[in-house]
């Protein structure tokens, strides 16, 4: 089963990034995300969330809080005609982490660890895959992993083009590339 994947950052791509969102009442989906994920599933893409979650490492919320929220998020995608195949997250932060979470990690973007682990587990063809992120670290991770199409949502970061990323203003622009 060698399939392409749609890799999605969470905060700023799936939901509006208010900073350390971990409760349903503060989780507002970005316009177009449900249509994008449904279209990706119809085009036979796996949908994989890859998200840094330094809020866990900083002690703002727990891993259990994160999993509870992401279970609900997954249910919302199913209701809307799509689904998420897997969620990868990195709770570590080398400077701001507390206790066990204060460490470097090959899974924290811009490192490609989460993407590479998903690719290995699901036999993903990275060259045929897409990544949508809203920070340059997302693009750097996708580039380092060898993801074929990189999209930077809503940001005007100068460095994006050097990684071959396409700047997009909304998710509909990426949907046309599936």
Protein backbone atom coordinates (compact mmCIF):
# COMPACT_ATOMS: atom_id res chain seq x y z
CA UNK A 1 0.00 0.00 0.00
CA UNK A 2 2.09 2.90 -1.26
CA UNK A 3 -0.04 6.02 -1.09
CA UNK A 4 0.55 9.75 -1.01
CA UNK A 5 -0.38 11.70 2.10
CA UNK A 6 -1.67 15.12 2.92
CA UNK A 7 0.33 16.28 5.93
CA UNK A 8 -1.36 19.04 7.91
CA UNK A 9 -0.01 21.21 10.67
CA UNK A 10 -2.68 21.73 13.30
CA UNK A 11 -2.69 25.25 14.77
CA UNK A 12 -3.14 27.74 11.95
CA UNK A 13 -4.10 25.13 9.34
CA UNK A 14 -6.80 22.93 10.88
CA UNK A 15 -7.83 25.41 13.55
CA UNK A 16 -7.43 29.12 14.13
CA UNK A 17 -4.22 29.60 16.09
CA UNK A 18 -5.09 31.45 19.27
CA UNK A 19 -2.00 30.06 21.00
CA UNK A 20 -1.99 26.78 22.92
CA UNK A 21 -5.49 25.65 22.01
CA UNK A 22 -6.49 22.56 24.00
CA UNK A 23 -10.21 22.89 24.71
CA UNK A 24 -13.15 22.32 22.35
CA UNK A 25 -14.71 25.68 23.09
CA UNK A 26 -11.54 27.44 21.86
CA UNK A 27 -11.09 25.23 18.79
CA UNK A 28 -12.40 26.94 15.66
CA UNK A 29 -11.85 25.18 12.35
CA UNK A 30 -10.15 27.09 9.53
CA UNK A 31 -12.47 27.77 6.62
CA UNK A 32 -12.13 25.11 3.94
CA UNK A 33 -10.42 22.44 6.07
CA UNK A 34 -13.34 19.99 5.94
CA UNK A 35 -13.66 20.27 2.15
CA UNK A 36 -9.89 19.85 1.74
CA UNK A 37 -9.73 16.71 3.87
CA UNK A 38 -12.80 15.19 2.20
CA UNK A 39 -11.27 15.88 -1.23
CA UNK A 40 -7.95 14.36 -0.14
CA UNK A 41 -9.70 11.19 1.02
CA UNK A 42 -11.63 11.00 -2.29
CA UNK A 43 -8.30 11.32 -4.14
CA UNK A 44 -6.98 8.37 -2.07
CA UNK A 45 -4.57 10.38 0.10
CA UNK A 46 -3.86 9.49 3.68
CA UNK A 47 -4.43 12.48 5.97
CA UNK A 48 -1.78 12.89 8.67
CA UNK A 49 -1.59 15.65 11.27
CA UNK A 50 1.95 16.63 12.30
CA UNK A 51 2.00 19.20 15.09
CA UNK A 52 4.42 20.66 17.59
CA UNK A 53 2.66 20.88 20.95
CA UNK A 54 5.00 22.84 23.19
CA UNK A 55 1.98 23.72 25.35
CA UNK A 56 2.26 20.21 26.79
CA UNK A 57 5.96 20.67 27.42
CA UNK A 58 5.38 24.03 29.06
CA UNK A 59 2.76 22.54 31.37
CA UNK A 60 -0.23 24.46 29.95
CA UNK A 61 -2.17 21.23 29.33
CA UNK A 62 -1.52 17.50 29.44
CA UNK A 63 -1.04 14.81 26.82
CA UNK A 64 -4.44 13.43 27.92
CA UNK A 65 -6.01 16.86 27.23
CA UNK A 66 -4.43 16.86 23.77
CA UNK A 67 -5.64 13.33 22.95
CA UNK A 68 -9.16 14.11 24.18
CA UNK A 69 -9.33 17.19 21.94
CA UNK A 70 -7.90 15.40 18.92
CA UNK A 71 -10.40 12.54 19.33
CA UNK A 72 -13.17 15.14 19.10
CA UNK A 73 -11.45 16.81 16.12
CA UNK A 74 -11.31 13.45 14.33
CA UNK A 75 -15.01 12.94 14.98
CA UNK A 76 -15.78 16.34 13.43
CA UNK A 77 -13.93 15.35 10.25
CA UNK A 78 -15.94 12.13 9.99
CA UNK A 79 -19.20 14.07 10.43
CA UNK A 80 -18.08 16.37 7.60
CA UNK A 81 -17.26 13.53 5.18
CA UNK A 82 -13.53 13.13 5.74
CA UNK A 83 -11.19 11.48 8.20
CA UNK A 84 -7.76 11.79 9.71
CA UNK A 85 -5.63 8.66 9.48
CA UNK A 86 -3.11 9.57 12.18
CA UNK A 87 -1.99 12.36 14.48
CA UNK A 88 1.68 12.84 15.33
CA UNK A 89 2.68 15.40 17.92
CA UNK A 90 5.84 16.57 19.61
CA UNK A 91 5.45 17.86 23.18
CA UNK A 92 9.16 18.63 23.66
CA UNK A 93 10.81 22.03 23.77
CA UNK A 94 14.54 22.37 24.39
CA UNK A 95 14.38 25.78 26.09
CA UNK A 96 10.83 26.20 27.43
CA UNK A 97 9.96 22.61 28.34
CA UNK A 98 9.45 21.51 31.92
CA UNK A 99 10.83 18.29 33.41
CA UNK A 100 10.88 15.39 30.96
CA UNK A 101 9.68 17.71 28.18
CA UNK A 102 12.76 19.94 28.29
CA UNK A 103 14.81 18.27 25.59
CA UNK A 104 15.77 18.34 21.93
CA UNK A 105 13.72 16.02 19.75
CA UNK A 106 14.09 14.83 16.16
CA UNK A 107 10.29 15.04 16.02
CA UNK A 108 10.01 18.76 16.76
CA UNK A 109 9.60 20.70 13.53
CA UNK A 110 11.66 21.93 11.70
CA UNK A 111 13.10 18.42 12.12
CA UNK A 112 11.33 15.88 9.88
CA UNK A 113 10.88 13.09 12.46
CA UNK A 114 7.08 13.03 12.60
CA UNK A 115 6.77 12.96 8.81
CA UNK A 116 9.43 10.27 8.41
CA UNK A 117 7.85 8.09 11.10
CA UNK A 118 4.43 8.36 9.42
CA UNK A 119 5.97 7.60 6.03
CA UNK A 120 7.56 4.45 7.36
CA UNK A 121 4.48 3.24 9.24
CA UNK A 122 2.03 3.87 6.39
CA UNK A 123 4.35 3.26 3.38
CA UNK A 124 3.77 6.82 2.21
CA UNK A 125 5.29 7.98 -1.06
CA UNK A 126 6.68 11.31 0.13
CA UNK A 127 7.53 12.63 -3.34
CA UNK A 128 3.83 12.38 -4.26
CA UNK A 129 2.63 13.87 -0.98
CA UNK A 130 1.63 17.37 0.13
CA UNK A 131 2.22 19.36 3.29
CA UNK A 132 0.35 22.46 4.40
CA UNK A 133 1.77 24.55 7.20
CA UNK A 134 1.57 28.12 8.41
CA UNK A 135 5.14 28.47 9.71
CA UNK A 136 8.50 28.18 8.02
CA UNK A 137 9.35 25.32 10.42
CA UNK A 138 6.54 23.28 8.82
CA UNK A 139 8.01 23.90 5.38
CA UNK A 140 11.53 23.07 6.56
CA UNK A 141 10.32 19.76 8.01
CA UNK A 142 8.47 18.87 4.81
CA UNK A 143 11.45 19.77 2.67
CA UNK A 144 13.87 17.77 4.84
CA UNK A 145 11.56 14.74 4.61
CA UNK A 146 11.26 14.99 0.82
CA UNK A 147 7.56 15.90 0.62
CA UNK A 148 6.80 16.71 -3.03
CA UNK A 149 4.46 19.73 -2.64
CA UNK A 150 4.82 22.28 0.15
CA UNK A 151 2.26 24.99 0.86
CA UNK A 152 2.67 27.89 3.27
CA UNK A 153 -0.75 29.13 4.36
CA UNK A 154 -1.39 32.77 5.15
CA UNK A 155 2.21 33.74 5.80
CA UNK A 156 4.51 35.86 3.74
CA UNK A 157 7.73 34.33 4.99
CA UNK A 158 10.54 35.22 2.57
CA UNK A 159 12.39 31.95 3.10
CA UNK A 160 9.51 29.74 1.91
CA UNK A 161 10.43 29.97 -1.77
CA UNK A 162 13.95 28.72 -1.07
CA UNK A 163 12.36 25.43 0.04
CA UNK A 164 10.14 25.27 -3.04
CA UNK A 165 7.03 26.15 -1.06
CA UNK A 166 4.05 27.83 -2.65
CA UNK A 167 2.42 30.59 -0.62
CA UNK A 168 -1.36 30.26 -0.46
CA UNK A 169 -3.98 32.56 1.03
CA UNK A 170 -6.59 29.86 1.70
CA UNK A 171 -7.03 26.10 1.70
CA UNK A 172 -8.99 26.07 -1.56
CA UNK A 173 -5.75 26.94 -3.36
CA UNK A 174 -4.16 23.73 -2.09
CA UNK A 175 -7.22 21.62 -2.88
CA UNK A 176 -6.69 22.21 -6.59
CA UNK A 177 -3.29 20.44 -6.27
CA UNK A 178 -4.67 17.11 -5.02
